XYZ file of C-alpha atoms in Angstrom:
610
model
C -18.739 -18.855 25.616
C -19.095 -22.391 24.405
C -18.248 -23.617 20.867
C -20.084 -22.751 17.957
C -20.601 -26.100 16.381
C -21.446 -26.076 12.489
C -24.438 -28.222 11.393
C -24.704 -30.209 8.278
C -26.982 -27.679 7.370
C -25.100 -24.722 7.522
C -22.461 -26.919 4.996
C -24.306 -27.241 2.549
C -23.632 -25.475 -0.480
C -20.114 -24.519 0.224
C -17.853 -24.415 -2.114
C -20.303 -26.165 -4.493
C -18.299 -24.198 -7.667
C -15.466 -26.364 -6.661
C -16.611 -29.836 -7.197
C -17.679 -28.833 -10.487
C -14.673 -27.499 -12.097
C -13.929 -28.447 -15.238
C -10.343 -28.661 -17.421
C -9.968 -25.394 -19.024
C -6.811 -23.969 -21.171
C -3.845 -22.249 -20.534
C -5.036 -18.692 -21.329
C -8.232 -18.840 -18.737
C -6.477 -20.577 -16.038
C -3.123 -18.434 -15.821
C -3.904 -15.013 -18.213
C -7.657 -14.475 -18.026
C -8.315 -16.353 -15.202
C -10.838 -16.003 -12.596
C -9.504 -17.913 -9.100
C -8.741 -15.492 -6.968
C -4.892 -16.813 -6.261
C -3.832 -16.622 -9.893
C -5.311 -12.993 -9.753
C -3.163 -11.919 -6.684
C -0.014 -13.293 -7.837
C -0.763 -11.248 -11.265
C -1.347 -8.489 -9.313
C 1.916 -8.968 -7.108
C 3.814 -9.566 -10.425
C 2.823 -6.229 -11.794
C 3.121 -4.107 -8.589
C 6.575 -5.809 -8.151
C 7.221 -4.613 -11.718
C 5.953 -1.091 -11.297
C 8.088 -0.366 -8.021
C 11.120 -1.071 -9.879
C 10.058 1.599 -12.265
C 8.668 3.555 -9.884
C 12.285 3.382 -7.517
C 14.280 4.551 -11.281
C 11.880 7.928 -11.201
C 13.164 8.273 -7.874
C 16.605 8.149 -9.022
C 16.432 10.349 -11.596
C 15.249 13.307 -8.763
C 17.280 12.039 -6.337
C 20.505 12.548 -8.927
C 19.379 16.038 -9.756
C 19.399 17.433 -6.176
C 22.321 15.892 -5.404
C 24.273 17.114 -8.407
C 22.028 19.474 -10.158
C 22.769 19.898 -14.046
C 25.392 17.141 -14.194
C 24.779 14.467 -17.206
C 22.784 11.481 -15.011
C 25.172 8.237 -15.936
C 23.235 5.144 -18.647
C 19.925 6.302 -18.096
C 20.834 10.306 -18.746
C 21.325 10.129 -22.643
C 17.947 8.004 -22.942
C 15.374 9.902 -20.966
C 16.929 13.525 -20.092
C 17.337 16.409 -21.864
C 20.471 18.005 -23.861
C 23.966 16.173 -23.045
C 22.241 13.961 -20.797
C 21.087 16.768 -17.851
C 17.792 17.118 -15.975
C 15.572 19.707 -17.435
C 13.653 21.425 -15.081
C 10.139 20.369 -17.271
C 11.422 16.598 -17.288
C 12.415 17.610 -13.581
C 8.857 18.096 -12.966
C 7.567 14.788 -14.467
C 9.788 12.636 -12.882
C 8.392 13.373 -9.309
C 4.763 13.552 -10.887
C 4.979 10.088 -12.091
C 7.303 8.837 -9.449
C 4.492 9.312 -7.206
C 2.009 8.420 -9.439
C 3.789 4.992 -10.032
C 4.391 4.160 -6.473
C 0.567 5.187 -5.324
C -1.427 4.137 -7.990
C 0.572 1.149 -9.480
C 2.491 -0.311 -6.551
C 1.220 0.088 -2.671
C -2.550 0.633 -3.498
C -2.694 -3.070 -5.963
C 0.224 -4.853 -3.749
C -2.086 -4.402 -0.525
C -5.584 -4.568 -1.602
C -4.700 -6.363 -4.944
C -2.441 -9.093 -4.588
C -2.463 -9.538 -0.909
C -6.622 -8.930 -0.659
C -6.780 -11.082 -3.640
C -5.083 -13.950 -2.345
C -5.579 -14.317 1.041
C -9.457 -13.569 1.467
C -10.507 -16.612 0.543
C -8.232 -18.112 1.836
C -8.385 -16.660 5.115
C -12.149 -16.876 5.538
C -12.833 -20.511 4.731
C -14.023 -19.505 1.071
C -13.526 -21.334 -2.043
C -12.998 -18.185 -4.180
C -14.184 -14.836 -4.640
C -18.119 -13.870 -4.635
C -17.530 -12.542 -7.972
C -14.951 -14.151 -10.392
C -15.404 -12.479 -13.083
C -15.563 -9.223 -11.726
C -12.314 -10.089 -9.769
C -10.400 -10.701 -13.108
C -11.822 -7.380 -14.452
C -10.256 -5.584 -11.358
C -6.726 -6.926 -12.288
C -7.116 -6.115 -16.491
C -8.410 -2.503 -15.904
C -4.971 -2.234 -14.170
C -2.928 -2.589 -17.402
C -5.564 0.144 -19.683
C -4.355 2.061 -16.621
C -0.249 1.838 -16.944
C -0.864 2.172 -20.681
C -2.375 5.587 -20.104
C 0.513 6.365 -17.708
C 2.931 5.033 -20.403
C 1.193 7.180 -23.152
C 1.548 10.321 -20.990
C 5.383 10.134 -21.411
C 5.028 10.674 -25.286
C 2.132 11.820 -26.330
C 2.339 15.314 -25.417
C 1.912 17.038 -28.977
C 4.924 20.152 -29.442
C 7.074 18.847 -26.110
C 8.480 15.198 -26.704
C 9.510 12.997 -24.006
C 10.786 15.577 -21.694
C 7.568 17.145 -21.071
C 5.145 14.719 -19.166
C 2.378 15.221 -16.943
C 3.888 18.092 -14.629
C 1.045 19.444 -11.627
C 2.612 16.621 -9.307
C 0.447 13.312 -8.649
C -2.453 15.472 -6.684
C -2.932 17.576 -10.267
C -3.746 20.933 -8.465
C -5.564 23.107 -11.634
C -4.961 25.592 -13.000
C -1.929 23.550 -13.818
C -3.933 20.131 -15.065
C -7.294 22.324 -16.118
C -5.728 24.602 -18.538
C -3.432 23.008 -21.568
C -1.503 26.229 -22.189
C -0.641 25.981 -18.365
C 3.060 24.217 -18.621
C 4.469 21.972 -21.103
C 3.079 19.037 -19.516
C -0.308 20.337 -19.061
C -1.439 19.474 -22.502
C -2.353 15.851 -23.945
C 0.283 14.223 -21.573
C -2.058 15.543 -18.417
C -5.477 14.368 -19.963
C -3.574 10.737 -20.587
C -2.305 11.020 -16.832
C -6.122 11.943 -16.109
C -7.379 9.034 -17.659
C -5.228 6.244 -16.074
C -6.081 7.947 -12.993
C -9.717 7.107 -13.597
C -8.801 3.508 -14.628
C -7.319 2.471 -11.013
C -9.901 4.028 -9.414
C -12.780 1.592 -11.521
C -10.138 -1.400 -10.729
C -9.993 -0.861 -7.225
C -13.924 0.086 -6.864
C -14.665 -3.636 -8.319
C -12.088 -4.557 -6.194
C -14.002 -2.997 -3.009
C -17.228 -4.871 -3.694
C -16.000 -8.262 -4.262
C -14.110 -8.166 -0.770
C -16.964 -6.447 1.041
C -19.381 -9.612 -0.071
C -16.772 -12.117 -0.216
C -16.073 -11.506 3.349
C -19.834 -11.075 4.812
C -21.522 -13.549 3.116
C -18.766 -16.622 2.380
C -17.010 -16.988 5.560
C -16.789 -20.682 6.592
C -19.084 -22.230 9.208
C -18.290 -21.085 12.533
C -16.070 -18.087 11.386
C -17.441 -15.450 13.267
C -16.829 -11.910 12.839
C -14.365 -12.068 15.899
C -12.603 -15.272 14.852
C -11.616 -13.313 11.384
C -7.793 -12.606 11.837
C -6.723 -8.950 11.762
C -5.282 -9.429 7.901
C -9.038 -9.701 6.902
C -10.433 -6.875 9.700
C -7.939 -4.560 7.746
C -9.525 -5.786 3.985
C -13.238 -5.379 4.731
C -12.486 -1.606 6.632
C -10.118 -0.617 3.645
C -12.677 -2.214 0.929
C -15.449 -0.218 2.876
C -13.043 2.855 2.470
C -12.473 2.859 -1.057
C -16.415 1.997 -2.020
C -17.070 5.236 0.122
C -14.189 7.806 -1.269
C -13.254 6.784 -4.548
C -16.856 7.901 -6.149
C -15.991 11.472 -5.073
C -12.503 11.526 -7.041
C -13.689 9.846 -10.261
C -16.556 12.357 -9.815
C -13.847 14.671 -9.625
C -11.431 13.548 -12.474
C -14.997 13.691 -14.910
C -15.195 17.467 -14.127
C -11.881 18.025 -14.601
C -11.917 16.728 -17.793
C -15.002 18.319 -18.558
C -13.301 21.524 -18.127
C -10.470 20.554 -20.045
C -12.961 18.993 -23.573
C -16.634 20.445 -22.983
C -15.257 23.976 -21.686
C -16.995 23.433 -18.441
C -15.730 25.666 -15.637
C -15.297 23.468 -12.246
C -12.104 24.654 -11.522
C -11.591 27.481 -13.914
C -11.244 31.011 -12.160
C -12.645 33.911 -14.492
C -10.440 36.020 -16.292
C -6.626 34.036 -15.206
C -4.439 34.810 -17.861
C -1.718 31.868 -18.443
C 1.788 32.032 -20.108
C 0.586 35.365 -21.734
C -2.758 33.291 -23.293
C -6.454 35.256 -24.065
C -7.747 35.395 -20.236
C -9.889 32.780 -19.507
C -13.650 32.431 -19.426
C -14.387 31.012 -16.064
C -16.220 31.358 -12.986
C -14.907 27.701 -11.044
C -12.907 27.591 -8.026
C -9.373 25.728 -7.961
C -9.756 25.080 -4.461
C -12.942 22.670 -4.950
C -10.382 20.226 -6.460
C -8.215 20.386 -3.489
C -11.472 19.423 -0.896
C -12.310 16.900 -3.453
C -9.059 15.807 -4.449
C -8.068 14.851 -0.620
C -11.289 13.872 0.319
C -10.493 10.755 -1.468
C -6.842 10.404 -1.339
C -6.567 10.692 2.748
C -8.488 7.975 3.049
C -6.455 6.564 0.267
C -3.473 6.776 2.839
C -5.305 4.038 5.027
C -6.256 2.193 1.991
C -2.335 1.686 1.487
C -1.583 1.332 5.288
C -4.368 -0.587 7.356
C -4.050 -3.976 5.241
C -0.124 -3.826 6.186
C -1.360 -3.270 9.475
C -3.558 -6.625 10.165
C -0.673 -8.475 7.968
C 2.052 -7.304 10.514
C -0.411 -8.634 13.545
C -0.664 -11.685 11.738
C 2.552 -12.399 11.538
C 4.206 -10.748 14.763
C 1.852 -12.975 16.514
C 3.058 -16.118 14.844
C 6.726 -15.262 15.148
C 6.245 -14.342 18.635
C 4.093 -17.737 19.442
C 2.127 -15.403 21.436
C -1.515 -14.250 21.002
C -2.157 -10.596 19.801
C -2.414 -8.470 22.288
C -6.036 -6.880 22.730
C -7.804 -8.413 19.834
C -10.581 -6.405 20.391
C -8.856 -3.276 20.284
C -6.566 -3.491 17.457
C -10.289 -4.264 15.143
C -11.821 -1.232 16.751
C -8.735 0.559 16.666
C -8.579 0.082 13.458
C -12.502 1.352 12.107
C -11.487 4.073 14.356
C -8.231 5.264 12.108
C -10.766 4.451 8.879
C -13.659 6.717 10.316
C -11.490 9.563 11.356
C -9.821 9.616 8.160
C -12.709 11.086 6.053
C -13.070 14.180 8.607
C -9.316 15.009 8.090
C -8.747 15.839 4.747
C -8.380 19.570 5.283
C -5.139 19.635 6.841
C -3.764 19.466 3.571
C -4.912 22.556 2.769
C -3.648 24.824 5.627
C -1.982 27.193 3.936
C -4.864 27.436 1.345
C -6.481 30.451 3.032
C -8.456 27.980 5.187
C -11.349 29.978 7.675
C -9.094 29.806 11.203
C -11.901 28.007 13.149
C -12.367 25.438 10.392
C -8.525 24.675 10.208
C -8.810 24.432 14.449
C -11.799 21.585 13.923
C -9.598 19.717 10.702
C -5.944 20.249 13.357
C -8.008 18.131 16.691
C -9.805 15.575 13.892
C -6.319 14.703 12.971
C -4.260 14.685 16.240
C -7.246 12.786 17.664
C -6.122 9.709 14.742
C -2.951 9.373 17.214
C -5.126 7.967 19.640
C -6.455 4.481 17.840
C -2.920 4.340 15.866
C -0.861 4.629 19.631
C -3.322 1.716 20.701
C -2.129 -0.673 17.738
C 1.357 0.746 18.425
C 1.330 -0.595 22.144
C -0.500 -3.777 21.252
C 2.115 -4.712 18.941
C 4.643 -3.762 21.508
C 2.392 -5.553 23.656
C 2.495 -8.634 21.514
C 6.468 -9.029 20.924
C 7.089 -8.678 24.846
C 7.073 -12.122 26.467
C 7.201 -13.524 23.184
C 9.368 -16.171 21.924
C 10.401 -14.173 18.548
C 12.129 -15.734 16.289
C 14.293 -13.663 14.059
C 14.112 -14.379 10.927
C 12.668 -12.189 7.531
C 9.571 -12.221 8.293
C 9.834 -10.449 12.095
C 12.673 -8.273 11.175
C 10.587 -6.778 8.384
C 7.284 -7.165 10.809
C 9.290 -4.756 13.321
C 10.272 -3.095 10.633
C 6.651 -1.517 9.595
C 5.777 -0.700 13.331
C 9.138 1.076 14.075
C 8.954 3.606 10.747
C 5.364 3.580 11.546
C 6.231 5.234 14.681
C 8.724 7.516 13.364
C 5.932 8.482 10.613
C 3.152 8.860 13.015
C 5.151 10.965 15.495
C 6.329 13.469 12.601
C 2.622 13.568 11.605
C 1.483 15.312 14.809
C 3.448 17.849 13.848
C 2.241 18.681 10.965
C -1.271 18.303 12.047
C -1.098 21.632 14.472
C -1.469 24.628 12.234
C 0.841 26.824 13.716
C 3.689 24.221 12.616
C 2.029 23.220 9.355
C 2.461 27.014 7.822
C 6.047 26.607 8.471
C 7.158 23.236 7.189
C 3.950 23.374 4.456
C 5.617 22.457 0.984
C 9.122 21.444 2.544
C 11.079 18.484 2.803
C 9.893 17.845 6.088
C 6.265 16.642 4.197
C 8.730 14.295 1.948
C 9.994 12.682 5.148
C 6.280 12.086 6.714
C 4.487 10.204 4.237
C 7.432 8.513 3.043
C 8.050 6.880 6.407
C 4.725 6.379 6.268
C 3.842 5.260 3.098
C 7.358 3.268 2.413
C 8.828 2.692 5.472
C 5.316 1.026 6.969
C 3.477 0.139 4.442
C 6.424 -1.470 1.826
C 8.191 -3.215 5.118
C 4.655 -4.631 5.977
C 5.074 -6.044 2.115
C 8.548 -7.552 1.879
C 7.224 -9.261 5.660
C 3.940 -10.675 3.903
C 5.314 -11.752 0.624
C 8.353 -14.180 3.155
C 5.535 -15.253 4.912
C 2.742 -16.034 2.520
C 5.505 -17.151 -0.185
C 5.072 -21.025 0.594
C 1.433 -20.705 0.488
C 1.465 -19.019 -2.917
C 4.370 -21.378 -4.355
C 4.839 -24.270 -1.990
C 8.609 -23.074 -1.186
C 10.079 -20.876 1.144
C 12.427 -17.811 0.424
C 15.687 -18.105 0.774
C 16.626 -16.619 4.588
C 19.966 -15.279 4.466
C 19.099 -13.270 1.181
C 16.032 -11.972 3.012
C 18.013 -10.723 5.810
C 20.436 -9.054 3.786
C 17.587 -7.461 2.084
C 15.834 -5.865 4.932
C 19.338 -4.975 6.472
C 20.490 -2.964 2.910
C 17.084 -1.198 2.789
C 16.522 -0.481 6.312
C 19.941 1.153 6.330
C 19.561 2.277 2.727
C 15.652 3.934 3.562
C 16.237 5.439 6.658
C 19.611 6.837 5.266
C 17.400 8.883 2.307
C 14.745 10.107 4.609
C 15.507 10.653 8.172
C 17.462 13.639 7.206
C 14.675 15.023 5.340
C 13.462 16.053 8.516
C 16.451 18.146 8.781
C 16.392 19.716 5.404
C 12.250 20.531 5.880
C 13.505 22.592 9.345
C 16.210 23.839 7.688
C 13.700 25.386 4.828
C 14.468 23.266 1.795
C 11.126 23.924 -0.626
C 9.620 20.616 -2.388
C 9.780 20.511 -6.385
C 12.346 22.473 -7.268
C 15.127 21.539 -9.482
C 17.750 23.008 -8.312
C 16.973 24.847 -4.573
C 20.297 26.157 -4.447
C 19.502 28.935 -6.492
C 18.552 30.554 -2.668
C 21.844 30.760 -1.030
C 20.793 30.150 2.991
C 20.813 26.222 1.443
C 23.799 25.552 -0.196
C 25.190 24.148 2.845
C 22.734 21.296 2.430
C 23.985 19.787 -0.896
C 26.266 17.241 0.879
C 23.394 16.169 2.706
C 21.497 15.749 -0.310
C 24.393 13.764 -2.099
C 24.702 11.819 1.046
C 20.747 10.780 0.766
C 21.008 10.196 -2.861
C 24.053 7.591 -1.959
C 21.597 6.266 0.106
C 18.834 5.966 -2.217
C 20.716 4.181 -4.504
C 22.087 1.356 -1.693
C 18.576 1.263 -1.419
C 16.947 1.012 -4.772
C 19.842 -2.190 -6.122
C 18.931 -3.800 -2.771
C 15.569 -4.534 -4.584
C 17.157 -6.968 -7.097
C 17.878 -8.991 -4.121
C 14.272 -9.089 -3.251
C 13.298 -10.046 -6.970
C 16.816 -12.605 -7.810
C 15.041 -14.117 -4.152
C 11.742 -14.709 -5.440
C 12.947 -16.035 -9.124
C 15.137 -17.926 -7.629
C 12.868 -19.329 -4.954
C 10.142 -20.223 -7.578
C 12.375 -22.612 -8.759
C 14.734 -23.985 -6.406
C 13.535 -22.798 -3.171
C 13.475 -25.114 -0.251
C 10.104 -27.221 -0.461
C 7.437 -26.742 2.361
C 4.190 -28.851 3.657
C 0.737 -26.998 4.324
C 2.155 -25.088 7.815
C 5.698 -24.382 7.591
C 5.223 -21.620 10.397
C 2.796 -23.568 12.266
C 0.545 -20.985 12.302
C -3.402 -21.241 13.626
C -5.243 -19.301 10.019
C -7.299 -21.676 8.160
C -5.356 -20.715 5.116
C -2.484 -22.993 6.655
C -5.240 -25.795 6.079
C -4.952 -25.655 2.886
C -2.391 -27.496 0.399
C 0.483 -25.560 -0.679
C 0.041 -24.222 -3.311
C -4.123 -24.649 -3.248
C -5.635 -25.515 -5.807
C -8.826 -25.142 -7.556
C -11.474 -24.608 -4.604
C -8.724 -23.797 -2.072
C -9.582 -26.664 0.304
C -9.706 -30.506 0.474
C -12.645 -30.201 2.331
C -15.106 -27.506 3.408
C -13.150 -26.190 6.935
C -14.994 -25.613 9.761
C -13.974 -22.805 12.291
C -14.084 -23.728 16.113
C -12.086 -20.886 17.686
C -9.893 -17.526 17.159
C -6.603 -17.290 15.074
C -4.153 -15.937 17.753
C -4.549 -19.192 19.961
C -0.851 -19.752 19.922
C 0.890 -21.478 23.676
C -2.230 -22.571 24.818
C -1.886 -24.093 27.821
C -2.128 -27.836 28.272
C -1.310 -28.978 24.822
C 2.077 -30.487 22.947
C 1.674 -28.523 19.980
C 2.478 -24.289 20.558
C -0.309 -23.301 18.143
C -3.877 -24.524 17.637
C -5.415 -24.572 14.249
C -8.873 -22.805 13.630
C -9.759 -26.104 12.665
C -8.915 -28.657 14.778
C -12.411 -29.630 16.451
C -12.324 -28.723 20.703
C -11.830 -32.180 22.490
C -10.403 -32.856 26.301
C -7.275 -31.039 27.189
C -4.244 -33.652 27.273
C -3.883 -32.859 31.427
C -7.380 -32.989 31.901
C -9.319 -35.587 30.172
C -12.606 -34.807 32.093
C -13.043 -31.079 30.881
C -13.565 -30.219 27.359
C -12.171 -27.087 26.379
C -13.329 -23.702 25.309
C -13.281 -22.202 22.238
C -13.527 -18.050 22.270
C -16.316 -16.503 20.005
């Protein structure tokens, strides 16, 4: 197909906003502001922030199944209970909100937030966002949101600090419906509630300024087809949460209904509670659970598919080598989105589920192996006959695909009933989504903030620091959760305090001490990541517009961009992946660089893919 060639026409009007910016203060161009780069790097700030509290939760359970009812060491006599040991209420919260952190807070803002924020533009040939304003409201309903969180710690009238929310981060009632439940149940769960309902409004304004940032402000001659994969994953995943999250803030409304207007969504009749007057009722728990995971499997590719068009981004630069099967990895990729809101019911197995309805929910979600084997073998497909070089970036790209492959395998498993009734609620679950969910999706992360670094800052990382990095938590991650696997088999329950109370798994306690070691290799190996970034802000080496000599039009632009992104508007001739095209000096080929005759063949003019 020949080129697309943009007309003066079709120019016009680009990017207009950008000649007409005017000098504005401090507190509007770096705290309130509304370019779309300032907002990502707040929201990578924050996330960054959040996973180091997040990783501390995870500590504090780790230490407890490893040696259950010793005094925890520093953090023990601040946060615990009596003498500086793990009550099983405070226990409870600490995997509630370790989960909440690291879902709501961390890998559902890092992807869509900082990375969608800042690259978007960017990436398209925009000058900023289709709604500013609306973009900086996405990023401040964040922090409303981590107060809430914060609040749910202490404000839980009668139980102090040790008694946070406590029905785990999916909030199954009775347990978040009925204050008299548990001791977290009370005010701490309606706070919990509320932040809940915060992220969601952040990332639904989120979803509607990427969906019309990326259909109607894509530069001239950036076709659907020339969009690299980064973006493909941003518009399916914004198109995700603008269809899923109205059913769980529709859902979080009832709830709270039932717990301040005495509604009864998800109140049975007549359940009596920690001895209480039986309740007046009529609701169903279970309608939670269909709503509930209606949203939040879909929520899984909202925190997955953006680190899955980052990795082909940058396994296809590192490699010098085109992606393999463009075409399939986008379709591939609306195929994982679309078959993700027909599986939500294989969460719910063991619920009492009708047998032929589980049989339709099991094939729905061993049929989502299909399009994620196809990106799988593409990315394969990509590294081999490559020219990788190894380096942060593709050590942490082949990072993501190989725990994504562990993740996805162990998921088949649990997606045939028969298996699911057995390893339901065991540690075996744990091991899934966090190879999953970490191992993919915060891999995909460390790769995009090396690569995208000396776009955002005009310096690049530090290298040997990265590599040291990936090496501690690759060793350190798949130390803590490959032998969860073991322990799920084995029969080890989730959310208890201290399983050894059933003797047939005492014999597992070294493995758990072993795993918490692990954890902890794992957790301090983040300080490298963060002394590499403070320390690159400042002193890092200094970098031109393409240190990678990669083909996005992002690369086009100065480093750092400023105000409008580009010097000029950029015009898109071709694809992003044309990297060792034959015929030319150069390995890669920017988006922009206007066809002309190839250097071996002045006669022909060359041609640029749709």
């Amino acid at each position: 197909m020949s080129t697309i060639t943009p007309t003066a026409d079709s120019l016009a009007g680009h990017g207009d906003h950008a000649h007409g910016h005017h000098d504005i203060g401090f507190i509007q161009k770096y705290v309130f502001s509304t370019d779309h780069k300032v907002i990502g790097i707040q929201f990578l700030f924050t996330t960054l922030l959040m996973l180091m509290f997040g990783g501390f939760l995870a500590l504090g359970v780790r230490w407890q199944l490893a040696f259950p009812w010793e005094s925890m060491p520093i953090l023990g006599q601040y946060f615990a209970a009596q003498g500086g040991q793990i009550s099983p209420e405070f226990y409870t919260m600490l995997f509630t909100m370790h989960a909440t952190v690291m879902i709501f807070l961390v890998i559902i803002p890092v992807l869509a937030g900082a990375f969608g924020n800042f690259l978007i533009p960017l990436m398209i040939g925009a000058d900023d966002m289709a709604f500013p304003v609306l973009n900086m409201l996405s990023y401040w309903f964040m922090w409303p949101a981590i107060a809430c969180f914060g609040a749910s710690f202490f404000l839980n009238e009668g139980f102090g600090p040790n008694a946070g929310p406590a029905a785990g981060w999916t909030s199954y009632p009775v347990l978040s419906a009925l204050a008299q439940a548990a001791p977290g149940s009370g005010t701490a769960q309606f706070w919990w509630l509320m932040g809940v309902t915060l992220v969601g409004v952040s990332s639904m304004m989120g979803s509607v300024n990427y969906m019309t940032t990326i259909i109607n402000m894509r530069a001239p001659g950036m076709t659907l087809f020339r969009m690299p994969l980064t973006i493909w994953g941003m518009f399916i995943t914004a198109i995700l949460q603008a269809f899923a999250l109205p059913v769980l803030t529709a859902a979080g409304f009832m709830l709270m209904s039932d717990r301040l207007l005495g509604t009864c969504f998800f109140i049975p009749a007549g359940i009596v509670v920690n001895n209480a007057a039986p309740t007046v009722g009529g609701g169903q728990p279970l309608l939670w659970q269909h709503l509930f995971w209606f949203y939040s499997h879909p929520a899984v590719y909202i925190m997955l598919l953006p680190a899955m068009g980052m990795v082909s981004d940058m396994l296809a630069c590192m490699c010098r080598k085109p992606v393999f099967g463009y075409k399939p990895m986008v379709y591939s990729l609306a195929a994982i989105a679309g078959l993700g809101f027909i599986v939500w019911g294989h969460h719910m197995f063991t619920s009492g589920m009708n047998p032929a309805l589980g049989m339709t929910f099991m094939v729905s979600t061993i049929m989502i192996a299909l399009p994620s084997a196809v990106k799988v073998f593409n990315w394969i497909g990509t590294i081999w006959g490559g020219r990788p070089v190894f380096n942060t970036v593709f050590l942490n790209s082949v990072g993501f695909v190989s725990m994504f492959i562990v993740g996805g395998l162990s998921g088949i498993f649990m997606a045939a009933v028969p298996v699911d009734i057995y390893i339901h609620d065991t540690y075996f679950i744990v091991a899934h989504f966090h190879y999953v969910l970490f191992g993919a999706t915060l891999f995909g992360v460390f790769a995009g903030i090396t690569y995208w670094f000396p776009k955002m800052f005009g310096r690049k990382m530090n290298e040997p620091i990265g590599k040291l990095h990936f090496l501690l938590t690759f060793i350190g991650f798949n130390g803590t959760f490959f032998p969860m696997h073991l322990l799920g088999i084995a029969g080890m329950p989730r959310r208890y305090a201290d399983p050894y109370l059933h003797p047939y798994l005492e014999h597992l306690l070294p493995m758990n001490q072993f795993m918490t070691i692990s954890a902890i290799i794992m957790g301090f190996a983040q300080f490298l990541l963060l002394g590499n970034i403070a320390w690159s802000l400042f002193f890092g080496e200094k970098c031109g517009r393409n240190p990678w000599h990669a083909n996005g039009l992002e690369w086009v632009a100065p480093s750092p961009p400023g105000h409008g992104n580009f010097d000029e508007v950029p015009v898109c001739y071709r694809g992003p992946y044309e990297y060792s095209a034959p015929g030319r000096d150069e390995d890669y080929w920017l988006q922009t660089e206007p066809p002309g005759p190839r250097p071996d063949s002045p006669s022909q003019p060359s041609v640029a893919p749709a």
